[in-house]
PDB file of C-alpha atoms in Angstrom:
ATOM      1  CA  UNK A 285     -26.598  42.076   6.820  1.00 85.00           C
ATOM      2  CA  UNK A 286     -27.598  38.141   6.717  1.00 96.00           C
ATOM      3  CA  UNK A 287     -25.756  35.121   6.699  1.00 98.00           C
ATOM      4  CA  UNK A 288     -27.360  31.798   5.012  1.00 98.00           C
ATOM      5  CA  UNK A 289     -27.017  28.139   5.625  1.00 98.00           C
ATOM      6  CA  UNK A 290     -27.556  25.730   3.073  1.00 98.00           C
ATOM      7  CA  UNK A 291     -27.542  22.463   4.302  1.00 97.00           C
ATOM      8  CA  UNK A 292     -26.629  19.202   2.043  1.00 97.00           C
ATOM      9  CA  UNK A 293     -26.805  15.448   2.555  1.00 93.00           C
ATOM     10  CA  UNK A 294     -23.933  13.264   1.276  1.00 93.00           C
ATOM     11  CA  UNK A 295     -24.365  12.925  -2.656  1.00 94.00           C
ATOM     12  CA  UNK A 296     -23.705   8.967  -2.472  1.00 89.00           C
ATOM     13  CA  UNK A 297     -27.487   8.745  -0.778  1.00 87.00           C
ATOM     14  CA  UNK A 298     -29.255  11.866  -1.941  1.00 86.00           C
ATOM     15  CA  UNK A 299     -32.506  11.663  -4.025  1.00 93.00           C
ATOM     16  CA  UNK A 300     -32.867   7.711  -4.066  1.00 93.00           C
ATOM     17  CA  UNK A 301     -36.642   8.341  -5.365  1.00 93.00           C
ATOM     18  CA  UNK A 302     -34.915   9.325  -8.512  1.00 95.00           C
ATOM     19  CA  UNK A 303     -32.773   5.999  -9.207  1.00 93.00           C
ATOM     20  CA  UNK A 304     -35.430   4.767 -12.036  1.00 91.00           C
ATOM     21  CA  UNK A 305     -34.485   7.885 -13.967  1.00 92.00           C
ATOM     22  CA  UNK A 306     -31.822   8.880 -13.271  1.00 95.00           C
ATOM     23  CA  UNK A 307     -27.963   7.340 -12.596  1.00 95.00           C
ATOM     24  CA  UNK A 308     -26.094   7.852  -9.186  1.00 95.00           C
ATOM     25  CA  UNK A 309     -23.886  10.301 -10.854  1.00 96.00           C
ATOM     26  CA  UNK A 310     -26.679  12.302 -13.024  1.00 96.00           C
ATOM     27  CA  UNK A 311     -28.465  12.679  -9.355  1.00 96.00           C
ATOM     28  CA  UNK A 312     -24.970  13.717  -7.907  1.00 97.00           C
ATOM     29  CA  UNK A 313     -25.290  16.527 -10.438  1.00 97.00           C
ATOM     30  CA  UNK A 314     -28.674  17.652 -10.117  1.00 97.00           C
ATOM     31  CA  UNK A 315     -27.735  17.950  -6.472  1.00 97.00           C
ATOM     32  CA  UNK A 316     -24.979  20.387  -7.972  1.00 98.00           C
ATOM     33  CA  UNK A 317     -27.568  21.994 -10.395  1.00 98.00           C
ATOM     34  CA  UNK A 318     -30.056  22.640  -7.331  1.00 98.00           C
ATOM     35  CA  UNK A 319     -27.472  23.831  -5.057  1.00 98.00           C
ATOM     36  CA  UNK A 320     -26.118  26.517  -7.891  1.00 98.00           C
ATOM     37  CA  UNK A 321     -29.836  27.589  -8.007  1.00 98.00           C
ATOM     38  CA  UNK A 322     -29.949  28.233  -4.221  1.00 98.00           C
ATOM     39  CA  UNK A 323     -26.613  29.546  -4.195  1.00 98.00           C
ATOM     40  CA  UNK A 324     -27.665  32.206  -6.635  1.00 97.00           C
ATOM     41  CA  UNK A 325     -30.666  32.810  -5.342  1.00 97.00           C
ATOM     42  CA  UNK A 326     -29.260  33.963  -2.306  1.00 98.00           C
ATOM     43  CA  UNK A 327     -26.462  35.940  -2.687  1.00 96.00           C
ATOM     44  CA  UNK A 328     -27.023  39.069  -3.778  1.00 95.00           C
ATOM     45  CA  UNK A 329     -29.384  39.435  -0.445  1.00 95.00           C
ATOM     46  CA  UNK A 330     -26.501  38.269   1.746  1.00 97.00           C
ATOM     47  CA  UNK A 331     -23.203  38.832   3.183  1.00 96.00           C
ATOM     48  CA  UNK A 332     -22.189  34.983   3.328  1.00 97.00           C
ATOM     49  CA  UNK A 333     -23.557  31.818   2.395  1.00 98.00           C
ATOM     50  CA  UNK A 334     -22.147  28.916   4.520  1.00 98.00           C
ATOM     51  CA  UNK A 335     -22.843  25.339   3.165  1.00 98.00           C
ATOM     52  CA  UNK A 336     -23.001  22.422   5.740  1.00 97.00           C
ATOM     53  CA  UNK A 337     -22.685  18.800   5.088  1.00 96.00           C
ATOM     54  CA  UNK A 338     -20.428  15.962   5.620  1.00 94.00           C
ATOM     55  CA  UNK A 339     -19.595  15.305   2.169  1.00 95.00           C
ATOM     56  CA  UNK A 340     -16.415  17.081   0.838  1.00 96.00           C
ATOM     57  CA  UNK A 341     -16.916  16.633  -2.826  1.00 97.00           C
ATOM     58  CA  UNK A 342     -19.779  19.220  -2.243  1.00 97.00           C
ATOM     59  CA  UNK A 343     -17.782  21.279   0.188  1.00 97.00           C
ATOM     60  CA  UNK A 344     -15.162  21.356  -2.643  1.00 98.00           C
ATOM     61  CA  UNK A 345     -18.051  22.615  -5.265  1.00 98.00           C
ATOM     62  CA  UNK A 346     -19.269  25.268  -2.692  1.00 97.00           C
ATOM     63  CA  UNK A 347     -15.579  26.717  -2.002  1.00 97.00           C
ATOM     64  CA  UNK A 348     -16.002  27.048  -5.798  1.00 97.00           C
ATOM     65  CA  UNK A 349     -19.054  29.071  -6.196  1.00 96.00           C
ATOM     66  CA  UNK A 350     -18.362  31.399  -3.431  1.00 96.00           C
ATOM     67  CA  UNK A 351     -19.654  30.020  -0.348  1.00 98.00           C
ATOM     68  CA  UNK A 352     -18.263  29.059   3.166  1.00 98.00           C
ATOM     69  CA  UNK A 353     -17.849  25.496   3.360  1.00 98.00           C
ATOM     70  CA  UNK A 354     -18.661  23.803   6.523  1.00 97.00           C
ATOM     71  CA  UNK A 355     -17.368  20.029   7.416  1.00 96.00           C
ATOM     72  CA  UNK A 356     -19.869  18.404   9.687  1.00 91.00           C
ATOM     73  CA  UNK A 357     -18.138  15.281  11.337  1.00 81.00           C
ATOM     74  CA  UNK A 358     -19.847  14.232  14.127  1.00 80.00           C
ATOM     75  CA  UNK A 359     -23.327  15.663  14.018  1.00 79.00           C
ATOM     76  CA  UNK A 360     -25.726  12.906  14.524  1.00 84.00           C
ATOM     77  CA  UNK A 361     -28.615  14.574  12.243  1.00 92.00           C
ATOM     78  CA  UNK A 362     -29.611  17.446  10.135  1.00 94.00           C
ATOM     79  CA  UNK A 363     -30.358  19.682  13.627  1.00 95.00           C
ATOM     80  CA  UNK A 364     -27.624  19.339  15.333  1.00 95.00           C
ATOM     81  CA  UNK A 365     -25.803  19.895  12.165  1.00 95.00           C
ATOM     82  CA  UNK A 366     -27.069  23.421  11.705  1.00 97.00           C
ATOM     83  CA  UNK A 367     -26.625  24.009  15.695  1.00 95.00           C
ATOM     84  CA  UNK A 368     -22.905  23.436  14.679  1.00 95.00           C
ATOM     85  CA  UNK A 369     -22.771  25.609  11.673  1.00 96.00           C
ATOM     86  CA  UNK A 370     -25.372  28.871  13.344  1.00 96.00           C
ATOM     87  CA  UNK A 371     -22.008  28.598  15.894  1.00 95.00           C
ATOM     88  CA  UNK A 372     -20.315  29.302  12.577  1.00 95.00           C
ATOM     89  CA  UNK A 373     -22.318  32.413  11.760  1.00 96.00           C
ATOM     90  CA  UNK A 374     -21.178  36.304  12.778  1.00 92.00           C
ATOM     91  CA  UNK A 375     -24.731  37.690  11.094  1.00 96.00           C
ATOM     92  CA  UNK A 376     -27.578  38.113  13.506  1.00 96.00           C
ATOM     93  CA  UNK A 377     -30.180  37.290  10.793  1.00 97.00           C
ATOM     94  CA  UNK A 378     -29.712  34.172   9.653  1.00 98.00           C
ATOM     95  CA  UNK A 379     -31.959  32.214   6.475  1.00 98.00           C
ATOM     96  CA  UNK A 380     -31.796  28.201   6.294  1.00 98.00           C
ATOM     97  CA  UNK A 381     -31.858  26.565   3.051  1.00 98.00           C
ATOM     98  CA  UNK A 382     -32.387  23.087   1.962  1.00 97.00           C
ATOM     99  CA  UNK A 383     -29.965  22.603  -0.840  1.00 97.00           C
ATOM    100  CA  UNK A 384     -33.122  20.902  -2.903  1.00 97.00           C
ATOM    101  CA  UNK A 385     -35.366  24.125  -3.487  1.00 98.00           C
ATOM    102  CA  UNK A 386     -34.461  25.330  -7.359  1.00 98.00           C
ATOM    103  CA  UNK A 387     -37.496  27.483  -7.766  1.00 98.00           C
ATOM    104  CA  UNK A 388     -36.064  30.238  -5.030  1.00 97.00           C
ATOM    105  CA  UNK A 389     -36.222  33.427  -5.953  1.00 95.00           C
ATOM    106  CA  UNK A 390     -33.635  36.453  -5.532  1.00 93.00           C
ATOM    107  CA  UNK A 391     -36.315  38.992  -6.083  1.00 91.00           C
ATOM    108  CA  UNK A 392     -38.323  37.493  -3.081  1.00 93.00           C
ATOM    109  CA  UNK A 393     -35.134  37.107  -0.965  1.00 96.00           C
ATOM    110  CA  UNK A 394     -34.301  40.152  -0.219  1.00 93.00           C
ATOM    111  CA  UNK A 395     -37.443  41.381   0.984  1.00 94.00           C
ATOM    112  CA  UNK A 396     -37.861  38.266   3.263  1.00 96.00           C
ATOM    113  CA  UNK A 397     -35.007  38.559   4.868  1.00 96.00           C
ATOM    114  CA  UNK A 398     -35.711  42.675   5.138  1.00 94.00           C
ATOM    115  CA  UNK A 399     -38.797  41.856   6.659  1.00 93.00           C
ATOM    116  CA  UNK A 400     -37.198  39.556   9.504  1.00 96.00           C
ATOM    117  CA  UNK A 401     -33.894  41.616  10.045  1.00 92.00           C
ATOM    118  CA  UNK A 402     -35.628  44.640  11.163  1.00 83.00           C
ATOM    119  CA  UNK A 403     -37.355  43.260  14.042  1.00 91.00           C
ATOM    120  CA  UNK A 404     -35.724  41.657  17.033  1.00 89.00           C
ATOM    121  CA  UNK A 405     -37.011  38.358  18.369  1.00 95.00           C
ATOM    122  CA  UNK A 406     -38.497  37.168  15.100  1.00 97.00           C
ATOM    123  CA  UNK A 407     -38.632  34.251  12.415  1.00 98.00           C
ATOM    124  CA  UNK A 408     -40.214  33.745   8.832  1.00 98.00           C
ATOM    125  CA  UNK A 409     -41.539  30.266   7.698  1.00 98.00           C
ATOM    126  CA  UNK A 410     -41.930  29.259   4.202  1.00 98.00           C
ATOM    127  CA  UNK A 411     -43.439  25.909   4.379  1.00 97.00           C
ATOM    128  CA  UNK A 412     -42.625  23.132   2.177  1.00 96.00           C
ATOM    129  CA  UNK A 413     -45.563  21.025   0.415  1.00 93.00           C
ATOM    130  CA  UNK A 414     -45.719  18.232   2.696  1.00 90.00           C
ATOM    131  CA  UNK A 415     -45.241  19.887   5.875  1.00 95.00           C
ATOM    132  CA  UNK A 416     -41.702  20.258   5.960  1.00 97.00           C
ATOM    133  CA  UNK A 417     -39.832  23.980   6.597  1.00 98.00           C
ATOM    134  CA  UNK A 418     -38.081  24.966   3.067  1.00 98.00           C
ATOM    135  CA  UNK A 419     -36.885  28.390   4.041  1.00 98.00           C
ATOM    136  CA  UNK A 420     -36.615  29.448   7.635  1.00 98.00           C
ATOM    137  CA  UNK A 421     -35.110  32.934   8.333  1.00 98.00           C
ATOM    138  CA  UNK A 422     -34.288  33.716  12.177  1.00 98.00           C
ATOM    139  CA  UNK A 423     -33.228  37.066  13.578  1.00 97.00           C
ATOM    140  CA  UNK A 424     -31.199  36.692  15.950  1.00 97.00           C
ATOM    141  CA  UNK A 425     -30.031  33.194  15.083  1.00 96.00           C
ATOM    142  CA  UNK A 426     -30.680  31.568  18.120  1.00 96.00           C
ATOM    143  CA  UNK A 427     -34.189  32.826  18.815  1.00 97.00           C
ATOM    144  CA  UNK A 428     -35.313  28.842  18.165  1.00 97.00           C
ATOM    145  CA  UNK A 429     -33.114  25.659  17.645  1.00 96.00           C
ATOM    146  CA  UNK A 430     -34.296  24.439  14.305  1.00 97.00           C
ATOM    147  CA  UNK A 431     -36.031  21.246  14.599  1.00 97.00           C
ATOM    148  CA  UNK A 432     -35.968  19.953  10.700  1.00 96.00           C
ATOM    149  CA  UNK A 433     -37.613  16.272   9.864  1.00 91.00           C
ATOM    150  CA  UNK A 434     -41.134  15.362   9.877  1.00 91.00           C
ATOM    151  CA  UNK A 435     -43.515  17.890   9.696  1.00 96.00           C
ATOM    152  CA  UNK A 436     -40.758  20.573  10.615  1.00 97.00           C
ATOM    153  CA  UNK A 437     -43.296  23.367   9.623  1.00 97.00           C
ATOM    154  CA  UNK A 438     -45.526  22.954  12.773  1.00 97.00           C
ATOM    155  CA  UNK A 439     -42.280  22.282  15.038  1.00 98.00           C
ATOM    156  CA  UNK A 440     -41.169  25.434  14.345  1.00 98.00           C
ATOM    157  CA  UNK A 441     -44.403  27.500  14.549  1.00 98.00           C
ATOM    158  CA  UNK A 442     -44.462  25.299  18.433  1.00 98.00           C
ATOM    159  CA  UNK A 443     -41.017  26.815  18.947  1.00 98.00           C
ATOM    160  CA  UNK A 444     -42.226  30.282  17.972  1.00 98.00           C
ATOM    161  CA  UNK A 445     -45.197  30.041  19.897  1.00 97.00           C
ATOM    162  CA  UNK A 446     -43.573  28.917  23.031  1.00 97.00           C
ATOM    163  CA  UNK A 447     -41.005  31.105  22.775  1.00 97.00           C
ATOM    164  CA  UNK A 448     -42.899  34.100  22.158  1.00 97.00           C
ATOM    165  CA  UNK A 449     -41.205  34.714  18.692  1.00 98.00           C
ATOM    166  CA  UNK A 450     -42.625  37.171  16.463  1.00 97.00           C
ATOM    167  CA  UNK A 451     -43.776  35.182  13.295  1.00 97.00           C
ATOM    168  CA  UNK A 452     -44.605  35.713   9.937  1.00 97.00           C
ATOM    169  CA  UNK A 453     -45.578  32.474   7.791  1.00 97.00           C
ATOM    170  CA  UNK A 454     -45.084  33.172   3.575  1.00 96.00           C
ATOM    171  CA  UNK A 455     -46.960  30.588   1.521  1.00 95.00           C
ATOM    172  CA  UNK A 456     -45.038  30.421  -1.703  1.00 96.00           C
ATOM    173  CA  UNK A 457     -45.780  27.998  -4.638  1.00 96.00           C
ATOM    174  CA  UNK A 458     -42.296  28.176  -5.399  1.00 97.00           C
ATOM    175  CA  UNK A 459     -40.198  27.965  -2.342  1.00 97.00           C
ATOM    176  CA  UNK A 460     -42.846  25.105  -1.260  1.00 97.00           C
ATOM    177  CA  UNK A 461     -41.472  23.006  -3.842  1.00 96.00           C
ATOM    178  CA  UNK A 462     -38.470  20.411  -3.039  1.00 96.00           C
ATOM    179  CA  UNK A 463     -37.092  18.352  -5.583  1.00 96.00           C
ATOM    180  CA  UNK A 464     -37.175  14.085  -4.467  1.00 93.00           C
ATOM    181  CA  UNK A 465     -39.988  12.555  -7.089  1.00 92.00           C
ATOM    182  CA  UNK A 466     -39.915  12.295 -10.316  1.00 90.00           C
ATOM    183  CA  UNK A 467     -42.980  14.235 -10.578  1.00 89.00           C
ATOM    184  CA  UNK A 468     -41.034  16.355  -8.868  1.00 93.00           C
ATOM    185  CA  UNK A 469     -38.985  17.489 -12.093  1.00 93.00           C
ATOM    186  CA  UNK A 470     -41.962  18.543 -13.594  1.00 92.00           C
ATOM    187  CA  UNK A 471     -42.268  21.536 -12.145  1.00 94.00           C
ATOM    188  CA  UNK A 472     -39.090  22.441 -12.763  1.00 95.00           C
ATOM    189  CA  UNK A 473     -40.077  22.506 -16.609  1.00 93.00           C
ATOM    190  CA  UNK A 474     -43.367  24.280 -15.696  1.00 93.00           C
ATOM    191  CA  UNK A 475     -42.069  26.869 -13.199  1.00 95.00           C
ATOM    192  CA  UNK A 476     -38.152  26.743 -13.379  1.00 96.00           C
ATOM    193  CA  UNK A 477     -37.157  27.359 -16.787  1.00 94.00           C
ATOM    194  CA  UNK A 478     -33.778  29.641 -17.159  1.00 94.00           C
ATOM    195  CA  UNK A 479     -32.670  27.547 -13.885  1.00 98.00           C
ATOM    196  CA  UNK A 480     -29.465  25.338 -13.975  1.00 98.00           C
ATOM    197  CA  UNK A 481     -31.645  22.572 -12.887  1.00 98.00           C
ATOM    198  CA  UNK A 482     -33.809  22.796 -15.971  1.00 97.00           C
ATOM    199  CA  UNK A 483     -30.637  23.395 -18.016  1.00 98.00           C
ATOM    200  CA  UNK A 484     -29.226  20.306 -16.811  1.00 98.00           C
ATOM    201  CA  UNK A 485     -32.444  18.189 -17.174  1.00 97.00           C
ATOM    202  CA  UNK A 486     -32.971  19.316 -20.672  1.00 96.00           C
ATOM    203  CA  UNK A 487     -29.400  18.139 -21.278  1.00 97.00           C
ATOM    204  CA  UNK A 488     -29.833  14.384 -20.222  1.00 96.00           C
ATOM    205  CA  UNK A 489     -33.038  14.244 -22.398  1.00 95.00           C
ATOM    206  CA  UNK A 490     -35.467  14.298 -19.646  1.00 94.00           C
ATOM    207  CA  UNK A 491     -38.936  16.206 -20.427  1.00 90.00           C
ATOM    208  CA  UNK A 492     -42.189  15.749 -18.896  1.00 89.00           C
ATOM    209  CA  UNK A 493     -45.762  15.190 -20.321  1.00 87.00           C
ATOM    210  CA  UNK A 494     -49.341  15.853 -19.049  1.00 85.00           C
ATOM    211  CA  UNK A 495     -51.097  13.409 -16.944  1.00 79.00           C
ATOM    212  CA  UNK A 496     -54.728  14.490 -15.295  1.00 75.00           C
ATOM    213  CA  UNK A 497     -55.467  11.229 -13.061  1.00 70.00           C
ATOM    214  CA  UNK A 498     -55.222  10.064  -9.512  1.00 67.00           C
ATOM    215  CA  UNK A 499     -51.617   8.546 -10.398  1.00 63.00           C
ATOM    216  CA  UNK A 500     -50.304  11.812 -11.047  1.00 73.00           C
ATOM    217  CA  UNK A 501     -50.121  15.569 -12.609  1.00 80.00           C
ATOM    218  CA  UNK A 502     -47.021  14.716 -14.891  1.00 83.00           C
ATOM    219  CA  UNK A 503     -45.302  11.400 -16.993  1.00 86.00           C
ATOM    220  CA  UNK A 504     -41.720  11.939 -17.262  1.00 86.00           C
ATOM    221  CA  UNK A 505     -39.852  11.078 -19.803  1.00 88.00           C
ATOM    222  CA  UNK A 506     -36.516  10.677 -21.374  1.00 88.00           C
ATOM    223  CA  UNK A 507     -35.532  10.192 -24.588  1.00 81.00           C
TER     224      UNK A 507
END
C-alpha cells in the first residue's frame, strides 16, 4: 500500500491573497474545507494519510478526520519539513499533497499511485499551473528529496533526471489547480461543485461572475 503527506502552513498566515474577501477566520476555514477535500480524496487509495505542519489547531482537525498528525518544530521550510515527516512513513510509495488542491480526485488516485507503486525507482509529477509540483508520488520514498518552492515542477524533473528516476509527468486541469487568488475560487464553482470547499463558499455568500478581459476570467462576488 501507500502512505500520503499532506503538508499545511500555519492558518494565522495562510492565503493572505484572500484578505479582501474573505476574514482571517473564514480563510482559516477554507483551509479546513480544502484540507477535508484532500483528505477524502485520498483515502480510500491509501493506508495512511500523515498531515505535517507546525500549527496544532490543524493537527487537532486532522487527528479528527482520520489522519496522522505530524508536529513540525524546528524545520526551517516546507522541504525539510517533509524530509522529517517521509522519516515518519512505513509505506514505500509515498504521494505529497499540498493541503490547497480541492479539485483532487479519488477516482484518479488510485490509479496514480498504481501506476508508481509497481515499479521500483520511480516518481509521478502532476504539475501545478504556475510551475509549482501539486501532487508528487515517489516509490520508494526516498528516490528524490523533494525540493518544493519556486518552480518545484522542473526541480523535481532535475532530480529525476539526475538520478535516473523513472518518470511519468500527468497534466491534469484539476490537480493543476491551487487555491491562493480570488480568481482562484472560481473554479471551484466551475469545476468543484459537491466539494466542501464549494459548500463552504456558497455558505458565506461568495459566487463568481463571468469576466472575458485581460484583468481576468472571473469577478467574484459576495453578497
Amino acid at each position: 500500500m501507500a502512505s500520503a503527506i499532506i503538508p499545511v502552513s500555519p492558518l494565522a498566515s495562510a492565503k493572505s491573497r484572500l484578505k479582501d474577501i474573505l476574514t482571517p477566520e473564514e480563510r482559516k476555514d477554507l483551509i479546513k474545507n480544502m484540507l477535508l477535500d484532500v483528505y477524502t480524496a485520498l483515502k480510500d487509495a491509501c493506508s495512511s494519510i500523515y498531515v505535517v505542519s507546525r500549527d496544532r489547531e490543524v493537527l487537532s482537525f486532522s487527528r479528527e478526520l482520520g489522519a496522522i498528525p505530524i508536529l513540525e518544530e524546528s524545520c526551517k521550510d516546507l522541504n525539510s519539513a517533509l524530509q522529517y515527516a517521509l522519516g515518519k512513513v512505513e509505506d514505500e510509495t509515498v504521494a505529497i499533497v499540498p493541503a490547497d488542491v480541492p479539485l483532487l480526485r479519488k477516482e484518479d488516485m488510485g490509479k496514480l499511485i498504481k501506476k508508481v507503486e509497481g515499479r521500483r525507482r520511480s516518481a509521478l509529477i502532476c504539475p501545478s499551473r504556475g510551475g509549482g509540483t501539486n501532487l508528487l508520488i515517489l516509490n520508494p520514498r526516498d528516490v528524490i528529496e523533494p525540493a518544493y518552492e519556486g518552480f518545484s515542477f522542473l526541480k523535481h524533473v532535475e532530480l529525476c533526471r539526475r538520478n535516473r528516476v523513472e518518470l511519468y509527468v500527468y497534466p491534469s486541469f484539476y490537480i493543476s489547480v491551487d487555491i491562493n487568488t480570488p480568481e482562484d475560487l472560481g473554479e471551484i464553482f466551475i469545476h468543484g461543485r459537491g466539494t466542501y470547499t464549494y459548500n463552504y463558499l456558497r455558505e458565506l455568500g461568495i459566487s463568481v461572475l463571468p469576466r472575458h478581459s485581460s484583468a481576468g476570467r472571473f469577478v467574484v462576488v459576495r453578497r
